[in-house]
Amino acid sequence: MKNFISVNDVQNIDALVQKALAYKANPYKDKTLGLNKRIGCLYLNPSMRTRLSTQIAAQNLGMEAIVFNVGQEGWALEFEDGVIMNGHTVEHVKDAAPVLGKYFDVLGIRTFPSLKDRNDDYSELHLQQFIKYAGIPVISLESATLHPLQSLTDIITITEHLSLMELPATPETKMNNGRPKVVLTWAPHIKPLPQCVANSFAQWINAWGKADFVITNPEGYELDEQFTRGATITNKQDEALKNADFVYVKNWSSYKQYGNILNNDMSWMITKEKLKSSNNAKVMHCLPVRRNVEIDDDVLNGSTSIITEEASNRIWAAQAVLSEILNEMA
Ligand code: CP
């Protein structure tokens, strides 16, 4: 693995999941793999889970992790080519990234979309500029359109639960030939949020190919087809939730009317009542979650919520990816 930007950088998802689970069982088994190697983690936007789990993962492999909050502490970066830099940006990525390439062995970048210009955001300009100019492996810590470390974590978490669940593979059961029903549902939010977590989850679940995958959202919130192709898509949340084994809850702003909130229909919030038709579904969310807006307290406090476990798996996802990259460099 040279870079980790999307599922397309992964040869075998299940093998990577097993690698992550092996680190979960024995976090220090490769504690010298990254000795004398350094990862720079650049945050152009806030983070708690990604920041801390990636640092811990690097340390477990013997790497040094240095975090730089570019958005708050660094010079404002310019990403467009050929601009006259007489505005608020101070340094071009063409000049900054090669320096980072000399300081570090691996670079992690978190950027968010502007949610103003779809073409610009979906070209992943920021991430691509770092890849082009840093000259070292780049890991996405969430980009304008995708969040691959989160999605790998989500599949690790689903895989763990599948091994604990009894999944009789008969048509009479709620399971469809032993495949779990995984539902990604839009939920309300007070702010326009990126599509990246939802895009990425769809991309990974489709590539994984081991679930009956349904996406449900209000009309107008359809995601980019390049990520959702293969999933069943419906505007009927109640239908989607029937017999679901995993319900992944997330808000996103409109892709079609780019970056807009079209409606904030609170009837889409996930409640215990709604989940009654599910197969005692495990409830997932990448966090942070707006309680009683996206998911209600009853669900989040209840036994079917696996959000903490999911977030804790971020360490093993990051460790598996770093390990792949370090092995490639060796
Ligand atoms: N899920 C996630 O990426 O969390 P943070 O924004 O806290 O990193």
mmCIF file with all atom_site columns, N, CA and C in Angstrom, residues 56-115:
data_model
loop_
_atom_site.group_PDB
_atom_site.id
_atom_site.type_symbol
_atom_site.label_atom_id
_atom_site.label_alt_id
_atom_site.label_comp_id
_atom_site.label_asym_id
_atom_site.label_entity_id
_atom_site.label_seq_id
_atom_site.pdbx_PDB_ins_code
_atom_site.Cartn_x
_atom_site.Cartn_y
_atom_site.Cartn_z
_atom_site.occupancy
_atom_site.B_iso_or_equiv
_atom_site.pdbx_formal_charge
_atom_site.auth_seq_id
_atom_site.auth_comp_id
_atom_site.auth_asym_id
_atom_site.auth_atom_id
_atom_site.pdbx_PDB_model_num
ATOM 1   N N  . ILE A 1 56  ? -2.050  6.890  18.636  1.00 0.00 ? 56  ILE A N  1
ATOM 2   C CA . ILE A 1 56  ? -1.862  5.655  19.426  1.00 0.00 ? 56  ILE A CA 1
ATOM 3   C C  . ILE A 1 56  ? -1.400  4.524  18.508  1.00 0.00 ? 56  ILE A C  1
ATOM 4   N N  . ALA A 1 57  ? -2.035  4.416  17.350  1.00 0.00 ? 57  ALA A N  1
ATOM 5   C CA . ALA A 1 57  ? -1.671  3.349  16.393  1.00 0.00 ? 57  ALA A CA 1
ATOM 6   C C  . ALA A 1 57  ? -0.200  3.474  16.000  1.00 0.00 ? 57  ALA A C  1
ATOM 7   N N  . ALA A 1 58  ? 0.231   4.695  15.713  1.00 0.00 ? 58  ALA A N  1
ATOM 8   C CA . ALA A 1 58  ? 1.636   4.918  15.318  1.00 0.00 ? 58  ALA A CA 1
ATOM 9   C C  . ALA A 1 58  ? 2.573   4.524  16.456  1.00 0.00 ? 58  ALA A C  1
ATOM 10  N N  . GLN A 1 59  ? 2.213   4.928  17.660  1.00 0.00 ? 59  GLN A N  1
ATOM 11  C CA . GLN A 1 59  ? 3.057   4.607  18.826  1.00 0.00 ? 59  GLN A CA 1
ATOM 12  C C  . GLN A 1 59  ? 3.122   3.098  19.061  1.00 0.00 ? 59  GLN A C  1
ATOM 13  N N  . ASN A 1 60  ? 2.019   2.405  18.850  1.00 0.00 ? 60  ASN A N  1
ATOM 14  C CA . ASN A 1 60  ? 2.017   0.944  19.013  1.00 0.00 ? 60  ASN A CA 1
ATOM 15  C C  . ASN A 1 60  ? 3.002   0.263  18.067  1.00 0.00 ? 60  ASN A C  1
ATOM 16  N N  . LEU A 1 61  ? 3.273   0.943  16.939  1.00 0.00 ? 61  LEU A N  1
ATOM 17  C CA . LEU A 1 61  ? 4.207   0.374  15.952  1.00 0.00 ? 61  LEU A CA 1
ATOM 18  C C  . LEU A 1 61  ? 5.611   0.943  16.119  1.00 0.00 ? 61  LEU A C  1
ATOM 19  N N  . GLY A 1 62  ? 5.817   1.710  17.172  1.00 0.00 ? 62  GLY A N  1
ATOM 20  C CA . GLY A 1 62  ? 7.143   2.272  17.435  1.00 0.00 ? 62  GLY A CA 1
ATOM 21  C C  . GLY A 1 62  ? 7.436   3.552  16.686  1.00 0.00 ? 62  GLY A C  1
ATOM 22  N N  . MET A 1 63  ? 6.434   4.099  16.001  1.00 0.00 ? 63  MET A N  1
ATOM 23  C CA . MET A 1 63  ? 6.622   5.362  15.244  1.00 0.00 ? 63  MET A CA 1
ATOM 24  C C  . MET A 1 63  ? 6.444   6.562  16.158  1.00 0.00 ? 63  MET A C  1
ATOM 25  N N  . GLU A 1 64  ? 7.051   7.648  15.762  1.00 0.00 ? 64  GLU A N  1
ATOM 26  C CA . GLU A 1 64  ? 6.757   8.916  16.426  1.00 0.00 ? 64  GLU A CA 1
ATOM 27  C C  . GLU A 1 64  ? 5.668   9.631  15.619  1.00 0.00 ? 64  GLU A C  1
ATOM 28  N N  . ALA A 1 65  ? 4.680   10.137 16.327  1.00 0.00 ? 65  ALA A N  1
ATOM 29  C CA . ALA A 1 65  ? 3.596   10.861 15.645  1.00 0.00 ? 65  ALA A CA 1
ATOM 30  C C  . ALA A 1 65  ? 3.630   12.323 16.076  1.00 0.00 ? 65  ALA A C  1
ATOM 31  N N  . ILE A 1 66  ? 3.701   13.199 15.101  1.00 0.00 ? 66  ILE A N  1
ATOM 32  C CA . ILE A 1 66  ? 3.674   14.636 15.403  1.00 0.00 ? 66  ILE A CA 1
ATOM 33  C C  . ILE A 1 66  ? 2.418   15.224 14.764  1.00 0.00 ? 66  ILE A C  1
ATOM 34  N N  . VAL A 1 67  ? 1.640   15.898 15.593  1.00 0.00 ? 67  VAL A N  1
ATOM 35  C CA . VAL A 1 67  ? 0.375   16.465 15.120  1.00 0.00 ? 67  VAL A CA 1
ATOM 36  C C  . VAL A 1 67  ? 0.545   17.971 14.902  1.00 0.00 ? 67  VAL A C  1
ATOM 37  N N  . PHE A 1 68  ? 0.044   18.437 13.784  1.00 0.00 ? 68  PHE A N  1
ATOM 38  C CA . PHE A 1 68  ? 0.119   19.863 13.465  1.00 0.00 ? 68  PHE A CA 1
ATOM 39  C C  . PHE A 1 68  ? -1.280  20.334 13.056  1.00 0.00 ? 68  PHE A C  1
ATOM 40  N N  . ASN A 1 69  ? -1.854  21.219 13.859  1.00 0.00 ? 69  ASN A N  1
ATOM 41  C CA . ASN A 1 69  ? -3.182  21.753 13.561  1.00 0.00 ? 69  ASN A CA 1
ATOM 42  C C  . ASN A 1 69  ? -3.049  22.930 12.597  1.00 0.00 ? 69  ASN A C  1
ATOM 43  N N  . VAL A 1 70  ? -2.910  22.600 11.340  1.00 0.00 ? 70  VAL A N  1
ATOM 44  C CA . VAL A 1 70  ? -2.663  23.637 10.327  1.00 0.00 ? 70  VAL A CA 1
ATOM 45  C C  . VAL A 1 70  ? -3.741  24.715 10.380  1.00 0.00 ? 70  VAL A C  1
ATOM 46  N N  . GLY A 1 71  ? -4.996  24.248 10.554  1.00 0.00 ? 71  GLY A N  1
ATOM 47  C CA . GLY A 1 71  ? -6.112  25.190 10.534  1.00 0.00 ? 71  GLY A CA 1
ATOM 48  C C  . GLY A 1 71  ? -6.024  26.257 11.609  1.00 0.00 ? 71  GLY A C  1
ATOM 49  N N  . GLN A 1 72  ? -5.426  25.909 12.763  1.00 0.00 ? 72  GLN A N  1
ATOM 50  C CA . GLN A 1 72  ? -5.365  26.875 13.871  1.00 0.00 ? 72  GLN A CA 1
ATOM 51  C C  . GLN A 1 72  ? -3.979  27.478 14.062  1.00 0.00 ? 72  GLN A C  1
ATOM 52  N N  . GLU A 1 73  ? -2.942  26.667 13.783  1.00 0.00 ? 73  GLU A N  1
ATOM 53  C CA . GLU A 1 73  ? -1.582  27.083 14.156  1.00 0.00 ? 73  GLU A CA 1
ATOM 54  C C  . GLU A 1 73  ? -0.684  27.375 12.962  1.00 0.00 ? 73  GLU A C  1
ATOM 55  N N  . GLY A 1 74  ? -1.072  26.893 11.786  1.00 0.00 ? 74  GLY A N  1
ATOM 56  C CA . GLY A 1 74  ? -0.170  27.006 10.641  1.00 0.00 ? 74  GLY A CA 1
ATOM 57  C C  . GLY A 1 74  ? -0.489  28.207 9.766   1.00 0.00 ? 74  GLY A C  1
ATOM 58  N N  . TRP A 1 75  ? 0.364   28.409 8.774   1.00 0.00 ? 75  TRP A N  1
ATOM 59  C CA . TRP A 1 75  ? 0.095   29.433 7.768   1.00 0.00 ? 75  TRP A CA 1
ATOM 60  C C  . TRP A 1 75  ? -1.084  28.987 6.907   1.00 0.00 ? 75  TRP A C  1
ATOM 61  N N  . ALA A 1 76  ? -1.881  29.943 6.502   1.00 0.00 ? 76  ALA A N  1
ATOM 62  C CA . ALA A 1 76  ? -3.011  29.601 5.621   1.00 0.00 ? 76  ALA A CA 1
ATOM 63  C C  . ALA A 1 76  ? -2.459  29.139 4.278   1.00 0.00 ? 76  ALA A C  1
ATOM 64  N N  . LEU A 1 77  ? -2.858  27.920 3.872   1.00 0.00 ? 77  LEU A N  1
ATOM 65  C CA . LEU A 1 77  ? -2.287  27.323 2.661   1.00 0.00 ? 77  LEU A CA 1
ATOM 66  C C  . LEU A 1 77  ? -3.099  27.654 1.413   1.00 0.00 ? 77  LEU A C  1
ATOM 67  N N  . GLU A 1 78  ? -2.382  27.818 0.310   1.00 0.00 ? 78  GLU A N  1
ATOM 68  C CA . GLU A 1 78  ? -3.004  28.011 -1.006  1.00 0.00 ? 78  GLU A CA 1
ATOM 69  C C  . GLU A 1 78  ? -2.899  26.694 -1.778  1.00 0.00 ? 78  GLU A C  1
ATOM 70  N N  . PHE A 1 79  ? -3.966  26.296 -2.445  1.00 0.00 ? 79  PHE A N  1
ATOM 71  C CA . PHE A 1 79  ? -3.960  25.026 -3.180  1.00 0.00 ? 79  PHE A CA 1
ATOM 72  C C  . PHE A 1 79  ? -4.114  25.196 -4.684  1.00 0.00 ? 79  PHE A C  1
ATOM 73  N N  . GLU A 1 80  ? -4.638  26.349 -5.117  1.00 0.00 ? 80  GLU A N  1
ATOM 74  C CA . GLU A 1 80  ? -4.871  26.556 -6.549  1.00 0.00 ? 80  GLU A CA 1
ATOM 75  C C  . GLU A 1 80  ? -3.553  26.884 -7.233  1.00 0.00 ? 80  GLU A C  1
ATOM 76  N N  . ASP A 1 81  ? -3.399  26.340 -8.447  1.00 0.00 ? 81  ASP A N  1
ATOM 77  C CA . ASP A 1 81  ? -2.194  26.653 -9.228  1.00 0.00 ? 81  ASP A CA 1
ATOM 78  C C  . ASP A 1 81  ? -2.319  28.029 -9.869  1.00 0.00 ? 81  ASP A C  1
ATOM 79  N N  . GLY A 1 82  ? -1.209  28.708 -9.963  1.00 0.00 ? 82  GLY A N  1
ATOM 80  C CA . GLY A 1 82  ? -1.122  29.938 -10.756 1.00 0.00 ? 82  GLY A CA 1
ATOM 81  C C  . GLY A 1 82  ? -1.805  31.157 -10.167 1.00 0.00 ? 82  GLY A C  1
ATOM 82  N N  . VAL A 1 83  ? -2.209  31.090 -8.911  1.00 0.00 ? 83  VAL A N  1
ATOM 83  C CA . VAL A 1 83  ? -2.902  32.273 -8.357  1.00 0.00 ? 83  VAL A CA 1
ATOM 84  C C  . VAL A 1 83  ? -1.888  33.344 -7.940  1.00 0.00 ? 83  VAL A C  1
ATOM 85  N N  . ILE A 1 84  ? -2.344  34.571 -7.966  1.00 0.00 ? 84  ILE A N  1
ATOM 86  C CA . ILE A 1 84  ? -1.534  35.670 -7.419  1.00 0.00 ? 84  ILE A CA 1
ATOM 87  C C  . ILE A 1 84  ? -1.849  35.698 -5.930  1.00 0.00 ? 84  ILE A C  1
ATOM 88  N N  . MET A 1 85  ? -0.859  35.388 -5.122  1.00 0.00 ? 85  MET A N  1
ATOM 89  C CA . MET A 1 85  ? -1.126  35.195 -3.685  1.00 0.00 ? 85  MET A CA 1
ATOM 90  C C  . MET A 1 85  ? -1.090  36.531 -2.932  1.00 0.00 ? 85  MET A C  1
ATOM 91  N N  . ASN A 1 86  ? -2.039  37.378 -3.281  1.00 0.00 ? 86  ASN A N  1
ATOM 92  C CA . ASN A 1 86  ? -2.122  38.662 -2.576  1.00 0.00 ? 86  ASN A CA 1
ATOM 93  C C  . ASN A 1 86  ? -3.362  38.729 -1.686  1.00 0.00 ? 86  ASN A C  1
ATOM 94  N N  . GLY A 1 87  ? -3.898  37.533 -1.337  1.00 0.00 ? 87  GLY A N  1
ATOM 95  C CA . GLY A 1 87  ? -5.060  37.476 -0.451  1.00 0.00 ? 87  GLY A CA 1
ATOM 96  C C  . GLY A 1 87  ? -4.677  36.944 0.915   1.00 0.00 ? 87  GLY A C  1
ATOM 97  N N  . HIS A 1 88  ? -5.565  36.119 1.509   1.00 0.00 ? 88  HIS A N  1
ATOM 98  C CA . HIS A 1 88  ? -5.319  35.675 2.888   1.00 0.00 ? 88  HIS A CA 1
ATOM 99  C C  . HIS A 1 88  ? -4.378  34.486 2.973   1.00 0.00 ? 88  HIS A C  1
ATOM 100 N N  . THR A 1 89  ? -4.171  33.739 1.853   1.00 0.00 ? 89  THR A N  1
ATOM 101 C CA . THR A 1 89  ? -3.272  32.576 1.934   1.00 0.00 ? 89  THR A CA 1
ATOM 102 C C  . THR A 1 89  ? -1.812  33.041 1.935   1.00 0.00 ? 89  THR A C  1
ATOM 103 N N  . VAL A 1 90  ? -0.993  32.342 2.740   1.00 0.00 ? 90  VAL A N  1
ATOM 104 C CA . VAL A 1 90  ? 0.377   32.804 2.988   1.00 0.00 ? 90  VAL A CA 1
ATOM 105 C C  . VAL A 1 90  ? 1.406   31.921 2.294   1.00 0.00 ? 90  VAL A C  1
ATOM 106 N N  . GLU A 1 91  ? 1.080   30.626 2.192   1.00 0.00 ? 91  GLU A N  1
ATOM 107 C CA . GLU A 1 91  ? 2.062   29.681 1.669   1.00 0.00 ? 91  GLU A CA 1
ATOM 108 C C  . GLU A 1 91  ? 1.383   28.706 0.722   1.00 0.00 ? 91  GLU A C  1
ATOM 109 N N  . HIS A 1 92  ? 2.051   28.416 -0.413  1.00 0.00 ? 92  HIS A N  1
ATOM 110 C CA . HIS A 1 92  ? 1.462   27.468 -1.362  1.00 0.00 ? 92  HIS A CA 1
ATOM 111 C C  . HIS A 1 92  ? 1.826   26.050 -0.950  1.00 0.00 ? 92  HIS A C  1
ATOM 112 N N  . VAL A 1 93  ? 0.875   25.129 -1.174  1.00 0.00 ? 93  VAL A N  1
ATOM 113 C CA . VAL A 1 93  ? 1.113   23.715 -0.851  1.00 0.00 ? 93  VAL A CA 1
ATOM 114 C C  . VAL A 1 93  ? 2.332   23.182 -1.615  1.00 0.00 ? 93  VAL A C  1
ATOM 115 N N  . LYS A 1 94  ? 2.621   23.765 -2.785  1.00 0.00 ? 94  LYS A N  1
ATOM 116 C CA . LYS A 1 94  ? 3.789   23.364 -3.577  1.00 0.00 ? 94  LYS A CA 1
ATOM 117 C C  . LYS A 1 94  ? 5.087   23.605 -2.827  1.00 0.00 ? 94  LYS A C  1
ATOM 118 N N  . ASP A 1 95  ? 5.057   24.596 -1.954  1.00 0.00 ? 95  ASP A N  1
ATOM 119 C CA . ASP A 1 95  ? 6.262   24.918 -1.169  1.00 0.00 ? 95  ASP A CA 1
ATOM 120 C C  . ASP A 1 95  ? 6.250   24.224 0.181   1.00 0.00 ? 95  ASP A C  1
ATOM 121 N N  . ALA A 1 96  ? 5.049   24.082 0.771   1.00 0.00 ? 96  ALA A N  1
ATOM 122 C CA . ALA A 1 96  ? 4.956   23.487 2.111   1.00 0.00 ? 96  ALA A CA 1
ATOM 123 C C  . ALA A 1 96  ? 5.100   21.967 2.072   1.00 0.00 ? 96  ALA A C  1
ATOM 124 N N  . ALA A 1 97  ? 4.432   21.307 1.120   1.00 0.00 ? 97  ALA A N  1
ATOM 125 C CA . ALA A 1 97  ? 4.396   19.831 1.123   1.00 0.00 ? 97  ALA A CA 1
ATOM 126 C C  . ALA A 1 97  ? 5.784   19.198 0.958   1.00 0.00 ? 97  ALA A C  1
ATOM 127 N N  . PRO A 1 98  ? 6.648   19.721 0.065   1.00 0.00 ? 98  PRO A N  1
ATOM 128 C CA . PRO A 1 98  ? 7.983   19.106 -0.043  1.00 0.00 ? 98  PRO A CA 1
ATOM 129 C C  . PRO A 1 98  ? 8.778   19.204 1.264   1.00 0.00 ? 98  PRO A C  1
ATOM 130 N N  . VAL A 1 99  ? 8.555   20.272 2.027   1.00 0.00 ? 99  VAL A N  1
ATOM 131 C CA . VAL A 1 99  ? 9.250   20.420 3.323   1.00 0.00 ? 99  VAL A CA 1
ATOM 132 C C  . VAL A 1 99  ? 8.766   19.315 4.269   1.00 0.00 ? 99  VAL A C  1
ATOM 133 N N  . LEU A 1 100 ? 7.440   19.117 4.288   1.00 0.00 ? 100 LEU A N  1
ATOM 134 C CA . LEU A 1 100 ? 6.871   18.059 5.144   1.00 0.00 ? 100 LEU A CA 1
ATOM 135 C C  . LEU A 1 100 ? 7.396   16.693 4.717   1.00 0.00 ? 100 LEU A C  1
ATOM 136 N N  . GLY A 1 101 ? 7.595   16.540 3.416   1.00 0.00 ? 101 GLY A N  1
ATOM 137 C CA . GLY A 1 101 ? 8.142   15.293 2.880   1.00 0.00 ? 101 GLY A CA 1
ATOM 138 C C  . GLY A 1 101 ? 9.559   15.017 3.369   1.00 0.00 ? 101 GLY A C  1
ATOM 139 N N  . LYS A 1 102 ? 10.274  16.078 3.719   1.00 0.00 ? 102 LYS A N  1
ATOM 140 C CA . LYS A 1 102 ? 11.630  15.905 4.276   1.00 0.00 ? 102 LYS A CA 1
ATOM 141 C C  . LYS A 1 102 ? 11.585  15.661 5.787   1.00 0.00 ? 102 LYS A C  1
ATOM 142 N N  . TYR A 1 103 ? 10.582  16.191 6.463   1.00 0.00 ? 103 TYR A N  1
ATOM 143 C CA . TYR A 1 103 ? 10.502  16.043 7.924   1.00 0.00 ? 103 TYR A CA 1
ATOM 144 C C  . TYR A 1 103 ? 9.958   14.675 8.336   1.00 0.00 ? 103 TYR A C  1
ATOM 145 N N  . PHE A 1 104 ? 9.081   14.115 7.484   1.00 0.00 ? 104 PHE A N  1
ATOM 146 C CA . PHE A 1 104 ? 8.338   12.908 7.878   1.00 0.00 ? 104 PHE A CA 1
ATOM 147 C C  . PHE A 1 104 ? 8.554   11.762 6.889   1.00 0.00 ? 104 PHE A C  1
ATOM 148 N N  . ASP A 1 105 ? 8.205   10.563 7.346   1.00 0.00 ? 105 ASP A N  1
ATOM 149 C CA . ASP A 1 105 ? 8.234   9.379  6.483   1.00 0.00 ? 105 ASP A CA 1
ATOM 150 C C  . ASP A 1 105 ? 6.850   9.087  5.907   1.00 0.00 ? 105 ASP A C  1
ATOM 151 N N  . VAL A 1 106 ? 5.826   9.469  6.668   1.00 0.00 ? 106 VAL A N  1
ATOM 152 C CA . VAL A 1 106 ? 4.426   9.282  6.249   1.00 0.00 ? 106 VAL A CA 1
ATOM 153 C C  . VAL A 1 106 ? 3.675   10.550 6.639   1.00 0.00 ? 106 VAL A C  1
ATOM 154 N N  . LEU A 1 107 ? 2.718   10.931 5.805   1.00 0.00 ? 107 LEU A N  1
ATOM 155 C CA . LEU A 1 107 ? 1.936   12.134 6.085   1.00 0.00 ? 107 LEU A CA 1
ATOM 156 C C  . LEU A 1 107 ? 0.458   11.769 6.168   1.00 0.00 ? 107 LEU A C  1
ATOM 157 N N  . GLY A 1 108 ? -0.200  12.210 7.225   1.00 0.00 ? 108 GLY A N  1
ATOM 158 C CA . GLY A 1 108 ? -1.663  12.067 7.331   1.00 0.00 ? 108 GLY A CA 1
ATOM 159 C C  . GLY A 1 108 ? -2.277  13.444 7.164   1.00 0.00 ? 108 GLY A C  1
ATOM 160 N N  . ILE A 1 109 ? -3.361  13.514 6.398   1.00 0.00 ? 109 ILE A N  1
ATOM 161 C CA . ILE A 1 109 ? -3.995  14.822 6.140   1.00 0.00 ? 109 ILE A CA 1
ATOM 162 C C  . ILE A 1 109 ? -5.481  14.743 6.422   1.00 0.00 ? 109 ILE A C  1
ATOM 163 N N  . ARG A 1 110 ? -5.999  15.687 7.178   1.00 0.00 ? 110 ARG A N  1
ATOM 164 C CA . ARG A 1 110 ? -7.467  15.841 7.280   1.00 0.00 ? 110 ARG A CA 1
ATOM 165 C C  . ARG A 1 110 ? -7.878  17.171 6.665   1.00 0.00 ? 110 ARG A C  1
ATOM 166 N N  . THR A 1 111 ? -8.713  17.053 5.660   1.00 0.00 ? 111 THR A N  1
ATOM 167 C CA . THR A 1 111 ? -9.306  18.265 5.075   1.00 0.00 ? 111 THR A CA 1
ATOM 168 C C  . THR A 1 111 ? -10.811 18.044 4.992   1.00 0.00 ? 111 THR A C  1
ATOM 169 N N  . PHE A 1 112 ? -11.563 19.092 4.931   1.00 0.00 ? 112 PHE A N  1
ATOM 170 C CA . PHE A 1 112 ? -13.006 19.002 4.733   1.00 0.00 ? 112 PHE A CA 1
ATOM 171 C C  . PHE A 1 112 ? -13.359 19.684 3.416   1.00 0.00 ? 112 PHE A C  1
ATOM 172 N N  . PRO A 1 113 ? -14.551 19.406 2.884   1.00 0.00 ? 113 PRO A N  1
ATOM 173 C CA . PRO A 1 113 ? -14.975 20.124 1.683   1.00 0.00 ? 113 PRO A CA 1
ATOM 174 C C  . PRO A 1 113 ? -15.440 21.535 2.026   1.00 0.00 ? 113 PRO A C  1
ATOM 175 N N  . SER A 1 114 ? -15.436 22.380 0.988   1.00 0.00 ? 114 SER A N  1
ATOM 176 C CA . SER A 1 114 ? -15.985 23.729 1.181   1.00 0.00 ? 114 SER A CA 1
ATOM 177 C C  . SER A 1 114 ? -17.513 23.664 1.241   1.00 0.00 ? 114 SER A C  1
ATOM 178 N N  . LEU A 1 115 ? -18.092 22.637 0.597   1.00 0.00 ? 115 LEU A N  1
ATOM 179 C CA . LEU A 1 115 ? -19.536 22.483 0.392   1.00 0.00 ? 115 LEU A CA 1
ATOM 180 C C  . LEU A 1 115 ? -20.114 23.636 -0.440  1.00 0.00 ? 115 LEU A C  1
#
